[in-house]
Backbone as a ProteinNet text record, in pm:
[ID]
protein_1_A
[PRIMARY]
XXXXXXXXXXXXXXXXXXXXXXXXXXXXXXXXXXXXXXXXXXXXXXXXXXXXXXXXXXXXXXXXXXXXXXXXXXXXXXXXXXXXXXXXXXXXXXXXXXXXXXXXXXXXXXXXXXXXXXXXXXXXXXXXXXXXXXXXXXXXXXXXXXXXXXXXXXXXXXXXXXXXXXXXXXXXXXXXXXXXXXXXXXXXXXXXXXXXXXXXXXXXXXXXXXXXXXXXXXXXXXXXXXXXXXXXXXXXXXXXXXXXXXXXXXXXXXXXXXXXXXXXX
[TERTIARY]
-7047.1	-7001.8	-6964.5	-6965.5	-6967.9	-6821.3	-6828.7	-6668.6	-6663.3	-6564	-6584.1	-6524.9	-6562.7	-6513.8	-6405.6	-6310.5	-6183.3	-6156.4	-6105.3	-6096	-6040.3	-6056.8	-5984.7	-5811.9	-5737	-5642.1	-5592.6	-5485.5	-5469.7	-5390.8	-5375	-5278.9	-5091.2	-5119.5	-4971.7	-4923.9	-5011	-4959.9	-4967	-5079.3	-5025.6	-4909.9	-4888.1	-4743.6	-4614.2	-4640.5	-4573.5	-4518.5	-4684.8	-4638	-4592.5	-4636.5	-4559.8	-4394.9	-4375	-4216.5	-4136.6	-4177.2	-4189.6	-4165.2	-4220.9	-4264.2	-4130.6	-4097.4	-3993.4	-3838.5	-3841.7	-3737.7	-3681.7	-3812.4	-3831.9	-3744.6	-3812.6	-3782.9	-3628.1	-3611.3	-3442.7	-3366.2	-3360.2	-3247.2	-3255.8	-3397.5	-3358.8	-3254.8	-3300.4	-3185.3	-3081.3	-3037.6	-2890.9	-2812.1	-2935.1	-2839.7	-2851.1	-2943.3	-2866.7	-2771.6	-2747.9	-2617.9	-2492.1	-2486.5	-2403.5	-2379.4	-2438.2	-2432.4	-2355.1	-2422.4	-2333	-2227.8	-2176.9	-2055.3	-1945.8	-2010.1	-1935.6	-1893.2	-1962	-1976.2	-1870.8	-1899	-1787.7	-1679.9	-1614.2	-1484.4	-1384.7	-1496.3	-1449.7	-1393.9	-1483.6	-1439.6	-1291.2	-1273.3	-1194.1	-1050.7	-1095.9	-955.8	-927.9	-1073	-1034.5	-1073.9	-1139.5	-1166.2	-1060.4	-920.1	-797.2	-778.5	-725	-690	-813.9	-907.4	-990.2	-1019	-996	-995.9	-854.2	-749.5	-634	-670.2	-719.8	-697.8	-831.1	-957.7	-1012.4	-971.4	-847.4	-835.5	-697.9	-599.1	-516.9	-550	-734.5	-767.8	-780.9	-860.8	-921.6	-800.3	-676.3	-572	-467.4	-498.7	-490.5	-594.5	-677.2	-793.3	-749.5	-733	-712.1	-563.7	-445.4	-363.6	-351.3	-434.4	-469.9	-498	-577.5	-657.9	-569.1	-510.8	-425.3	-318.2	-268.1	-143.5	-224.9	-331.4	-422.5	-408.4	-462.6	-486.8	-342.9	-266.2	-129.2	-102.6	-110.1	-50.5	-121	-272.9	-367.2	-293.4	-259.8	-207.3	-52.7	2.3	105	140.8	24.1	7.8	-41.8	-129.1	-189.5	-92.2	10.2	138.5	230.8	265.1	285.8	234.9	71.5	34.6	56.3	49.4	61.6	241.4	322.6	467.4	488.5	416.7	460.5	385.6	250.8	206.9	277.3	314.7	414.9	544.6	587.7	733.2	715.7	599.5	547.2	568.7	481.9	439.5	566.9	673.6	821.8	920.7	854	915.1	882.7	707.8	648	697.5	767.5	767.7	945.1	989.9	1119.7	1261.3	1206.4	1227.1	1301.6	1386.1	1384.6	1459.2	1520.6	1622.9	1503.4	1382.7	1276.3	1202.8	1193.8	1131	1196.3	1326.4	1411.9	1386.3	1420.4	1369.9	1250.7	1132.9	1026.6	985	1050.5	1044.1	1183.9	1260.3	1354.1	1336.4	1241.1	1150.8	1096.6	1052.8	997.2	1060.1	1164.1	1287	1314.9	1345.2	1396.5	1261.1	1138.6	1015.8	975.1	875.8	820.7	679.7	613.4	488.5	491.7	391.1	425.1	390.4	417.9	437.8	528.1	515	579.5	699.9	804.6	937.5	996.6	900.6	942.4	919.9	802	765.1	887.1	910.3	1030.2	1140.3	1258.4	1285.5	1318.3	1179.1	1151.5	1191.3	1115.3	1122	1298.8	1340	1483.3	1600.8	1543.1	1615.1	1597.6	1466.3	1425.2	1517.2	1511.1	1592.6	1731	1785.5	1939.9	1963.3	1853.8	1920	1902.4	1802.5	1760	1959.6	1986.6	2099	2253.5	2197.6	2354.1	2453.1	2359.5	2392.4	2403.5	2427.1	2396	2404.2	2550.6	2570	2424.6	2378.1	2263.8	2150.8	2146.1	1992.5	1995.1	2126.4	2129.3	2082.5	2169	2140	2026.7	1988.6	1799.6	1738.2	1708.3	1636.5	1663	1840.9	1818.4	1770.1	1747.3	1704.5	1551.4	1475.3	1320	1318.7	1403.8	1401.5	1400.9	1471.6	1522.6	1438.8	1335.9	1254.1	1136.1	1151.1	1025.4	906.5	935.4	785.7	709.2	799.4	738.4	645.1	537.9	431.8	467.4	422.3	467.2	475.8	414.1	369.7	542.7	563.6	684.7	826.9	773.5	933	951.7	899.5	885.5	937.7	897.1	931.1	1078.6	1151.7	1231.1	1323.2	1267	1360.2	1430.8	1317.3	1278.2	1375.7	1331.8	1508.2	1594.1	1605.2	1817.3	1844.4	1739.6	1820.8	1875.5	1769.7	1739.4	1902.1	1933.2	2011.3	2170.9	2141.8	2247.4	2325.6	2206.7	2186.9	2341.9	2409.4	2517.7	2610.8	2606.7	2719.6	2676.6	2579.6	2501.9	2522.2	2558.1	2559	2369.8	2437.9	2246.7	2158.9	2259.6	2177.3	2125.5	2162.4	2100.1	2046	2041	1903.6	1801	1797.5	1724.2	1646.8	1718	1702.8	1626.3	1637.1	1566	1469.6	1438.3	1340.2	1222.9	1297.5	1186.6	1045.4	1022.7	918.6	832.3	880.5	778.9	748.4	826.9	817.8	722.9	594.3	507.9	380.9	315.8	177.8	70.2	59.2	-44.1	23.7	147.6	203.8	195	192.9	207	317.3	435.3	556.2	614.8	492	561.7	601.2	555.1	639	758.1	816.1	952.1	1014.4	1023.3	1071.6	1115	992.6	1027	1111.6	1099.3	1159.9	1400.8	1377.9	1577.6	1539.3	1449.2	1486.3	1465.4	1432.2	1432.2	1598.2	1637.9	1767.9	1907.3	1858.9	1921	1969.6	1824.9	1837.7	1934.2	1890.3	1958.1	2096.3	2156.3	2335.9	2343.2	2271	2313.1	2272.5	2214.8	2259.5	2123.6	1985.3	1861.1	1761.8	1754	1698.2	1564.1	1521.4	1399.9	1334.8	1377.6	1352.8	1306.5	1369	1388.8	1262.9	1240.4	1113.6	1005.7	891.8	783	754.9	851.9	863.5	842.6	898.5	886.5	769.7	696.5	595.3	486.7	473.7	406.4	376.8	571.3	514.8	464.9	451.5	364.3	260.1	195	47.2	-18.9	91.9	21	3.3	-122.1	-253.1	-194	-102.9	-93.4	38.4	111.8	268.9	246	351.6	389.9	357.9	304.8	344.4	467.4	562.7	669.7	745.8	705.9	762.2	714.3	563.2	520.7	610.2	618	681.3	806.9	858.7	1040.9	1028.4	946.2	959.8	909.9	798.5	749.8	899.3	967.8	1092.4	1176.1	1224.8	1298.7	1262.4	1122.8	1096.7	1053.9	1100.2	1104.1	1200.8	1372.4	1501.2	1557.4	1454.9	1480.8	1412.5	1368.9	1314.2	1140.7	1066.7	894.3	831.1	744.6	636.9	557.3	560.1	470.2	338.1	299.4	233.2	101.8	-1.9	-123.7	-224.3	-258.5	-307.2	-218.6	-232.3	-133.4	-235.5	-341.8	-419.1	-416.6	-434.6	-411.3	-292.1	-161.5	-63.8	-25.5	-66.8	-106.4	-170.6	-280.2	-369.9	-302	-216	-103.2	-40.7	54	142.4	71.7	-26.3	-83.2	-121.8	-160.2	-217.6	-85.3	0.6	164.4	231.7	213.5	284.9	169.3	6.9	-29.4	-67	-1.8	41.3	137.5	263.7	393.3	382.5	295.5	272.7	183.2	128.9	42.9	144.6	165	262	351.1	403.2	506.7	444.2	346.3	270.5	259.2	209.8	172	294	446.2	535.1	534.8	523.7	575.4	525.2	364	308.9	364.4
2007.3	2016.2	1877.3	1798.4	1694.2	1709.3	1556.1	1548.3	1511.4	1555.9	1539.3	1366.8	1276.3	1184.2	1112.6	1038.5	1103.9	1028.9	1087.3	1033.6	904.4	804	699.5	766.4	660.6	672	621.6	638.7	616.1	521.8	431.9	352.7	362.2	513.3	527.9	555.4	628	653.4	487.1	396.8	286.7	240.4	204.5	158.7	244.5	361.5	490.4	413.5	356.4	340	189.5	74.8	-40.4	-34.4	64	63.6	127.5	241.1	262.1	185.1	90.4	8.1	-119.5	-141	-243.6	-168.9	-61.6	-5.3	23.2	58.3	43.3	-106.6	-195.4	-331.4	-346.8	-324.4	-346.3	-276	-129	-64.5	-122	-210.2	-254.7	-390.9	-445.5	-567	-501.7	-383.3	-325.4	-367.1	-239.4	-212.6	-352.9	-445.5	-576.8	-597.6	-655.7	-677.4	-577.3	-444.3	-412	-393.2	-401.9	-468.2	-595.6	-696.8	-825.9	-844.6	-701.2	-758.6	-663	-545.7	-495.6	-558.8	-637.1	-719.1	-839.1	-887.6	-993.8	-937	-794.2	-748.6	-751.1	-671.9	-648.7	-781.3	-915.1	-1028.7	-1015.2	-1064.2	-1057.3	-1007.7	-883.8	-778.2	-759	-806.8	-771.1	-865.2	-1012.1	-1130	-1165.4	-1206.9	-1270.8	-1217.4	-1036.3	-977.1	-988.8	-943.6	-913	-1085.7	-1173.6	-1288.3	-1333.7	-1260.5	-1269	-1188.6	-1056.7	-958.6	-1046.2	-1068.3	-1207.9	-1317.6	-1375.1	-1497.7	-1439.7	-1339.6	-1288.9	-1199.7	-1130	-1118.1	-1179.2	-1346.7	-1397.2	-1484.7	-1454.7	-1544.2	-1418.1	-1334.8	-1207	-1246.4	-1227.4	-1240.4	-1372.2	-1456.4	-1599.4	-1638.9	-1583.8	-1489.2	-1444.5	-1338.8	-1272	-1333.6	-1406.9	-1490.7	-1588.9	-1632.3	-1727.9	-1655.4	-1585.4	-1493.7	-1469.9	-1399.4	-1348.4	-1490.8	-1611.4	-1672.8	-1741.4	-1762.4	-1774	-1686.5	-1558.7	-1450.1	-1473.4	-1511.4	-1527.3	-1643.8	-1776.9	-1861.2	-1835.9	-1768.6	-1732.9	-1629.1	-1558.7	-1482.9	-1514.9	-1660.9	-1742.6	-1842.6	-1907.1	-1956.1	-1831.9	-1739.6	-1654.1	-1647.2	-1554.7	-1561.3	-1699.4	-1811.1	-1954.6	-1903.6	-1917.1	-1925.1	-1804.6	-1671.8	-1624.8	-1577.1	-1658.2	-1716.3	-1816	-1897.6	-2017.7	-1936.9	-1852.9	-1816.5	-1714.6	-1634.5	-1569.7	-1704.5	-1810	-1886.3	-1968.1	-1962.2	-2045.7	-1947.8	-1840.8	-1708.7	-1703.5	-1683.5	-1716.1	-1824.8	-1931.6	-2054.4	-2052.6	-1969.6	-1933.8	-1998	-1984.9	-2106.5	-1984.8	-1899.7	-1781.4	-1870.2	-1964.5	-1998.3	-2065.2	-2137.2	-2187.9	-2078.3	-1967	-1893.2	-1768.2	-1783.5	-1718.3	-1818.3	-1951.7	-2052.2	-2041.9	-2009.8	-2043.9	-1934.5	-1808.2	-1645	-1640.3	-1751.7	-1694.9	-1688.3	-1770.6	-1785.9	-1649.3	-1589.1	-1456	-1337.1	-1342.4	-1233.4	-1154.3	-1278	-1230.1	-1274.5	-1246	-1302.6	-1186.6	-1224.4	-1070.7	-1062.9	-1087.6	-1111.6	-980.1	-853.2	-763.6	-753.5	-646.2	-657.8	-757.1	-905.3	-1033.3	-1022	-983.5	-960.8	-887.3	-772	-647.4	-695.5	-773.4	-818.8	-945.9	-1014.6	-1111.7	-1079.2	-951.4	-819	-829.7	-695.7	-688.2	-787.5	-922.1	-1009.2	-1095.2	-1082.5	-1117.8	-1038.7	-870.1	-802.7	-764.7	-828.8	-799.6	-935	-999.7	-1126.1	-1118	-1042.5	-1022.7	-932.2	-827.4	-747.2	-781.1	-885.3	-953.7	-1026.3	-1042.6	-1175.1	-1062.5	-936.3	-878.6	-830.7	-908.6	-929.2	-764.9	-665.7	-557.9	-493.6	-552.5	-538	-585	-699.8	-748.8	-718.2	-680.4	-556.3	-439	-398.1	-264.8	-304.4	-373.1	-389.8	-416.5	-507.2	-523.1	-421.2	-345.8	-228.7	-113	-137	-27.8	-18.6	-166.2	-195.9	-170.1	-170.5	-158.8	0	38.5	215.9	274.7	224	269.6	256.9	138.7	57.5	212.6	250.5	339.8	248.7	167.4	45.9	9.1	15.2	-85.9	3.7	-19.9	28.2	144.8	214.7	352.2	321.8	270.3	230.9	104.9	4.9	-44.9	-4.5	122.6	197	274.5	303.1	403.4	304.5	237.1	114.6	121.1	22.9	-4.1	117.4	266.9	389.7	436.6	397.7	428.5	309.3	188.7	66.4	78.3	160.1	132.7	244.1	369.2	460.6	460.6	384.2	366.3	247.7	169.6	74.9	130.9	264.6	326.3	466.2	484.9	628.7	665.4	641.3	624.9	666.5	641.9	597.3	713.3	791.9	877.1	1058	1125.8	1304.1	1299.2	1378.1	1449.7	1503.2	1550.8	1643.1	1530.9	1424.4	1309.2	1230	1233.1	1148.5	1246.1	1390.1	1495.3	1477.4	1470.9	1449.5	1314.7	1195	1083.2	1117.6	1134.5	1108.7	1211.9	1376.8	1471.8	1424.3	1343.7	1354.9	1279.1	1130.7	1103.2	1141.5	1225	1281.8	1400.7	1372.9	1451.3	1422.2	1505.6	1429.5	1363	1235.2	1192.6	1096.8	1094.9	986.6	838.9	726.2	639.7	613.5	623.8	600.5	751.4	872.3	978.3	966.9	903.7	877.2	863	704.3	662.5	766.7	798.3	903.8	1017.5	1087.7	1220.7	1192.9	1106.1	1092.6	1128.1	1055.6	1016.5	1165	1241.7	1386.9	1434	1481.6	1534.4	1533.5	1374.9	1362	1432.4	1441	1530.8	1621.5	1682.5	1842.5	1862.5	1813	1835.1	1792.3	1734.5	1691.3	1807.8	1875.1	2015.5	2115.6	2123.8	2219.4	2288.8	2261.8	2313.7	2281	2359	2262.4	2339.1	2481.3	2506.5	2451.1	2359.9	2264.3	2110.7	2071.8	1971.7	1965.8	2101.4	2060.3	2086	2145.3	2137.2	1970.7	1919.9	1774.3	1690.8	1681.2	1589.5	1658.6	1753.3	1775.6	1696.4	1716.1	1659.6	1491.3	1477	1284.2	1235.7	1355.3	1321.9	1334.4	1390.2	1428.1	1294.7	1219.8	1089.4	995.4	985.4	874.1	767.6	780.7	611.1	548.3	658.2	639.4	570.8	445.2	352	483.5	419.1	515.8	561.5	468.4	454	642.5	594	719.7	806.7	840.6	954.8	1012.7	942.3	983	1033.9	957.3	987.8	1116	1134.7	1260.4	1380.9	1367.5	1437.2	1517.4	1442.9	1479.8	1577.5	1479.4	1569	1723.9	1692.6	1815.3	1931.3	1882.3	2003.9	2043.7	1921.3	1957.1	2020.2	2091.2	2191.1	2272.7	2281.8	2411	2433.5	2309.7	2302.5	2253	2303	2275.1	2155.5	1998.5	1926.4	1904.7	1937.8	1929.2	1988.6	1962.7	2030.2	2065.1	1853.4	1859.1	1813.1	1869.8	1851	1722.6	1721.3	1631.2	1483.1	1509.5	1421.7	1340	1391.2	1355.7	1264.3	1331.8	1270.5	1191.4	1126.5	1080	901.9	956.9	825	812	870.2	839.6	781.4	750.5	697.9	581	579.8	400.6	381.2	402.1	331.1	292.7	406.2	323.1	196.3	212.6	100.3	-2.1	-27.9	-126.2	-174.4	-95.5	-147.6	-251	-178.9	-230.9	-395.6	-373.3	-509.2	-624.9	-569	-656.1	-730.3	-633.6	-666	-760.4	-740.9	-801.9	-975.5	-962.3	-1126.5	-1186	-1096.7	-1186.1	-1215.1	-1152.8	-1193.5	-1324	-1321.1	-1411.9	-1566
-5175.5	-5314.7	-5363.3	-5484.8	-5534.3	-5590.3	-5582.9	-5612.1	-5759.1	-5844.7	-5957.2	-6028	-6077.5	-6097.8	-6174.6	-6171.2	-6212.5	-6293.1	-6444.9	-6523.3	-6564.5	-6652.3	-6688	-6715.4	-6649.7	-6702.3	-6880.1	-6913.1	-7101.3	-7081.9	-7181.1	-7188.2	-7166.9	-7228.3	-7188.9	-7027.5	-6953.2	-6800.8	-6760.2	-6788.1	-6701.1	-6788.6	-6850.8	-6920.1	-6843.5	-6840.9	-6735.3	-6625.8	-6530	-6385.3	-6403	-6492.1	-6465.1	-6479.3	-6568.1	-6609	-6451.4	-6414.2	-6272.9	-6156.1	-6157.8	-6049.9	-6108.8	-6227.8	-6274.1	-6248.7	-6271.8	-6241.3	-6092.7	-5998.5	-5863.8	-5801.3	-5859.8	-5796.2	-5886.5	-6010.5	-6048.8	-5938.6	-5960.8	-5829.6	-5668.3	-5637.3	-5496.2	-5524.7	-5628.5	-5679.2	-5662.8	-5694.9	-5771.1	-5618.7	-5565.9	-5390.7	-5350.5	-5339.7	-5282.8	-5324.3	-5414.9	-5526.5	-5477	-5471.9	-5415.8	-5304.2	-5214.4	-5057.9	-5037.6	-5081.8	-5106.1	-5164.4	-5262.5	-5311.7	-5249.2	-5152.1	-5074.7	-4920.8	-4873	-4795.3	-4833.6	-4958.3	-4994.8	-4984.2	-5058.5	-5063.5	-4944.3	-4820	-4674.9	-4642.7	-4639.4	-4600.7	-4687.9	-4791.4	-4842.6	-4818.9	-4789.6	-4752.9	-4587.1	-4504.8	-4371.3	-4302.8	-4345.3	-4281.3	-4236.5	-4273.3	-4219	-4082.2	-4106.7	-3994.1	-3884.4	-3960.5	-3797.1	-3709.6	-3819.2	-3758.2	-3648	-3717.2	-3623.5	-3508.2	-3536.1	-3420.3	-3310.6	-3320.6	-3253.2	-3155.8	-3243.7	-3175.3	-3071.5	-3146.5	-3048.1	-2933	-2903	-2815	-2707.4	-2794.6	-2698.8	-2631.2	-2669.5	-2628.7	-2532.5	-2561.2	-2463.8	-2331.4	-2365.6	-2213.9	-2140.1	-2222.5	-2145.1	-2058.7	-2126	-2095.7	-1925.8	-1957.1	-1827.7	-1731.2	-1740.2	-1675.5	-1606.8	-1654.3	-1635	-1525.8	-1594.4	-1491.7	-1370	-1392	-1271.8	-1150.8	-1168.7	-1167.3	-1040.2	-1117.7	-1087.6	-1009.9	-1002.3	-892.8	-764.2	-784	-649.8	-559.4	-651	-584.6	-524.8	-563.6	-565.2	-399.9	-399.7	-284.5	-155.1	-219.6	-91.1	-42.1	-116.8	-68.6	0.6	27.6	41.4	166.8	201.2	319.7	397.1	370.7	464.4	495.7	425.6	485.2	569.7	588.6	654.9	820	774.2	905.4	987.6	882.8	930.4	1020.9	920.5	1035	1129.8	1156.6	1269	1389.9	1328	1418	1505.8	1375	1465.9	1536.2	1519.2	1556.7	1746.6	1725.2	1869.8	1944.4	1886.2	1956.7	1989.5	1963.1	2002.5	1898.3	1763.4	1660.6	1560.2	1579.3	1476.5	1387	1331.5	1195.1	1113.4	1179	1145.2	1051	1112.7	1078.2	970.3	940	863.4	724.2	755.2	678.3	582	655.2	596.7	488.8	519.5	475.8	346.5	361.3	287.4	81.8	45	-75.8	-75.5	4.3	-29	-30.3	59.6	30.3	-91.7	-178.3	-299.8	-448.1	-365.8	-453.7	-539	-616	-675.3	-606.6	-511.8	-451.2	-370.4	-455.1	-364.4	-237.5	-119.4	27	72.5	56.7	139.4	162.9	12.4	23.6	96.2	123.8	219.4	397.6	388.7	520.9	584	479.4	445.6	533.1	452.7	474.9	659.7	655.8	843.6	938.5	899.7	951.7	1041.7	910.3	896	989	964.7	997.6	1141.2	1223.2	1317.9	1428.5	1359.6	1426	1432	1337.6	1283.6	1439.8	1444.3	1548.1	1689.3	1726.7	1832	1883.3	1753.2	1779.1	1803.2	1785.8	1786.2	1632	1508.3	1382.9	1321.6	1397.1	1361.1	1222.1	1175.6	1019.3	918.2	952.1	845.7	878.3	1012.8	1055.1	972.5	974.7	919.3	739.5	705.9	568.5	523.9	601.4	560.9	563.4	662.3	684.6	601.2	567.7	479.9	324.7	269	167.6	196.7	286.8	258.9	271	390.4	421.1	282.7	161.3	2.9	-97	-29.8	-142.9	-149.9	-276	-343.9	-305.9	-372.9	-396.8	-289.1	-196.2	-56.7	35.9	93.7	124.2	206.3	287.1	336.5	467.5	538.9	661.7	705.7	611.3	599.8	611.7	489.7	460.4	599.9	620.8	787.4	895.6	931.2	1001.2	976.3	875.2	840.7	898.9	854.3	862.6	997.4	1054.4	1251.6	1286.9	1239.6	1305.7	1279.2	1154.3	1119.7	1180.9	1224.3	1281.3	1436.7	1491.6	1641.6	1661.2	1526.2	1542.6	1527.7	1442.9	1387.1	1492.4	1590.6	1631.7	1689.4	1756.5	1821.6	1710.6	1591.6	1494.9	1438.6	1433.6	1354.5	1401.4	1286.4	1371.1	1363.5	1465.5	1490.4	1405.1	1275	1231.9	1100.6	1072.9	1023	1074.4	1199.5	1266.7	1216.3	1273.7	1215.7	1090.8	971.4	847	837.5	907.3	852.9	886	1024.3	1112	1148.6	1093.2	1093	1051.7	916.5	870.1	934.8	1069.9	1109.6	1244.1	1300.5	1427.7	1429.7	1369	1347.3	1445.7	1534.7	1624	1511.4	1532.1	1424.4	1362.4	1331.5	1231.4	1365.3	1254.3	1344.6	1448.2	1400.5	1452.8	1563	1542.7	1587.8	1781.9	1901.6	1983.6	1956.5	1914.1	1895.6	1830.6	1682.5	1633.2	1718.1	1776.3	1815.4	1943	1976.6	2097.7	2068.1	1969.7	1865.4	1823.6	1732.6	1695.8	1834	1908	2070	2114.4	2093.7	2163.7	2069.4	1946.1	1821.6	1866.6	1925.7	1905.6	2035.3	2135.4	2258.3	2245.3	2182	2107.7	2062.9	1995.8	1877.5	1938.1	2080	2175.4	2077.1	2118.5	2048.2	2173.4	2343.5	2363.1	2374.9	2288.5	2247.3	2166.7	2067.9	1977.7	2042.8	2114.2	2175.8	2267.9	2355.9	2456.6	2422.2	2291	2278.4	2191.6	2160.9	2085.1	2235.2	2338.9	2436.9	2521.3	2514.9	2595.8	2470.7	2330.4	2280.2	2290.9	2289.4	2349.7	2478.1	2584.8	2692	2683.5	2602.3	2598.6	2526	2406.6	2317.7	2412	2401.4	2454.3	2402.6	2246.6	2198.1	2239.6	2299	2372	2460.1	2522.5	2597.9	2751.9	2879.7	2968.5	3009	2984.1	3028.2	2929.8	2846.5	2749.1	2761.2	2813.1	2854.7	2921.6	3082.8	3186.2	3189	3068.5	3019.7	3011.5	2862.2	2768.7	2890.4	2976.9	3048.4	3122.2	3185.9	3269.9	3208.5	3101.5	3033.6	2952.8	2887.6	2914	3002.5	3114.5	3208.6	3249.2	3199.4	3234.5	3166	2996.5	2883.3	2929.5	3011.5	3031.7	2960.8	2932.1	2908.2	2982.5	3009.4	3101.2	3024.5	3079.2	3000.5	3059.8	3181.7	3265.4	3219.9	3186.1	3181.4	3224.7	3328.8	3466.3	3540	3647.4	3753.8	3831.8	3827.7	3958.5	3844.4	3713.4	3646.3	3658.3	3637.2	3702.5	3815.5	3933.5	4040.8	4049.8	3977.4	3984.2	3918.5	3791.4	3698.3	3819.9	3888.9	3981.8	4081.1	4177.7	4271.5	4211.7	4072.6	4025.6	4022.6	3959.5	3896.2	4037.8	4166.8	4272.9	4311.9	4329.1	4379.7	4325.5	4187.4	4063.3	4133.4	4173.8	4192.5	4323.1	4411.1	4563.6	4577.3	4501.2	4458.1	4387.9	4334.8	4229.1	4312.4	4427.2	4509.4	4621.3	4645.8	4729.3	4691	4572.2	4532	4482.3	4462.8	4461.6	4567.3	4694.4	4853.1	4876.9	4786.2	4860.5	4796.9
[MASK]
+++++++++++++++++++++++++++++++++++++++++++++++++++++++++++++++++++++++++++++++++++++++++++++++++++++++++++++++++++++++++++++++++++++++++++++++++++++++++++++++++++++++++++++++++++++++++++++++++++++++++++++++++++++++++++++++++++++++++++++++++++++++++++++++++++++++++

């Protein structure tokens, strides 16, 4: 089918589409125009601030940076001094080494102050200083902040330092929570709640706690063997192997026999 051919347009439709096409290109002027003068206003009304809020960022970040910066060094002076007073500690130097720790005592560098602390209080009680053992220890034993593994520590010396001076049923109370199989400290611990219970006349309480510290692999032997005894003088069987047993006791005497031997010699 043929296509039909399409008429001339009249003078008035093109006059139509140029006006069209002028009006077209005015309104894209308009919206530039008001783009740019909405654009100008914003500057206007929000150039200052957002230029403040900008530069008080970037003086925020730098800021940071800086502190950051400062705390790292701060912590690496820190680790050197208290390598340092380990080291005058080993060498039989403890005022050296009270010395070198005493900047960190009262520092804000977290852990050090607390290690500071230990340190101090470990020497205090070496010397007999019992009053300022106690006090140290009991400031980290108190410290919320101070690492867990620390505060425990601290808790386990002032009591072990205190125990004598102490009713049973507050050794009890400190020390239950680490006299648990598994905690780090649970030998030592259970060993002071064990001796609790047996003061407070508990000694069903008392002997599945000391058969447990014979069985810890991470217990001193010496404390095995303790706890082992005594729990059999409460009335528990700590014994599990008997040839095993036998077996510690035959090295421990021909440890002793040797030993004795090359002093002779």
């Amino acid at each position: 089918m043929a296509l039909r051919p399409k008429s001339p347009k009249t003078d008035l439709e093109k006059a139509a589409e140029r006006e069209d096409a002028r009006n077209d290109v005015f309104m894209r002027e308009v919206d530039d125009a008001v783009r740019q003068d909405q654009m100008a206003t914003a500057a206007k009304r929000f150039g200052i601030p957002l230029a403040v809020v900008v530069v008080l960022g970037l003086a925020g970040l730098g800021g940071y940076l800086w502190w950051e910066s400062q705390q790292h060094a701060k912590s690496e002076e820190a680790a050197v001094a208290m390598t340092l007073a380990i080291d005058r500690l080993e060498a039989n130097q403890p005022d050296a080494a009270i010395e070198k720790v005493a900047p960190l005592k009262d520092g804000d560098i977290a852990g050090y102050a607390v290690q500071a602390k230990l340190l101090e209080a470990g020497i205090a009680q070496q010397r007999g200083e019992k009053d300022k053992a106690a006090k140290l220890f009991g400031e980290v034993s108190a410290d919320a902040e101070a690492p867990g593994p620390m505060r425990d520590l601290a808790t386990l010396r002032l009591v072990s330092l205190q125990y004598d001076d102490m009713k049973p049923a507050d050794v009890v109370a400190k020390l239950k929570p680490l006299a648990v199989p598994g905690e780090p400290f649970f030998p030592s611990a259970a060993e002071m709640v064990g001796m609790a219970y047996i003061e407070q006349g508990k000694p069903d309480l008392a002997g599945p706690l000391f058969a447990e510290i014979s069985r810890d692999e991470t217990a001193p032997q010496a404390l095995r063997a303790r706890a082992r005894q005594i729990a059999g003088l409460v009335g528990t069987d700590a014994v599990d192997d008997v040839d095993e047993v036998m077996e510690q006791i035959e090295r421990n005497s021909a440890a002793r026999a040797a030993a004795q031997q090359q002093a002779g010699q």
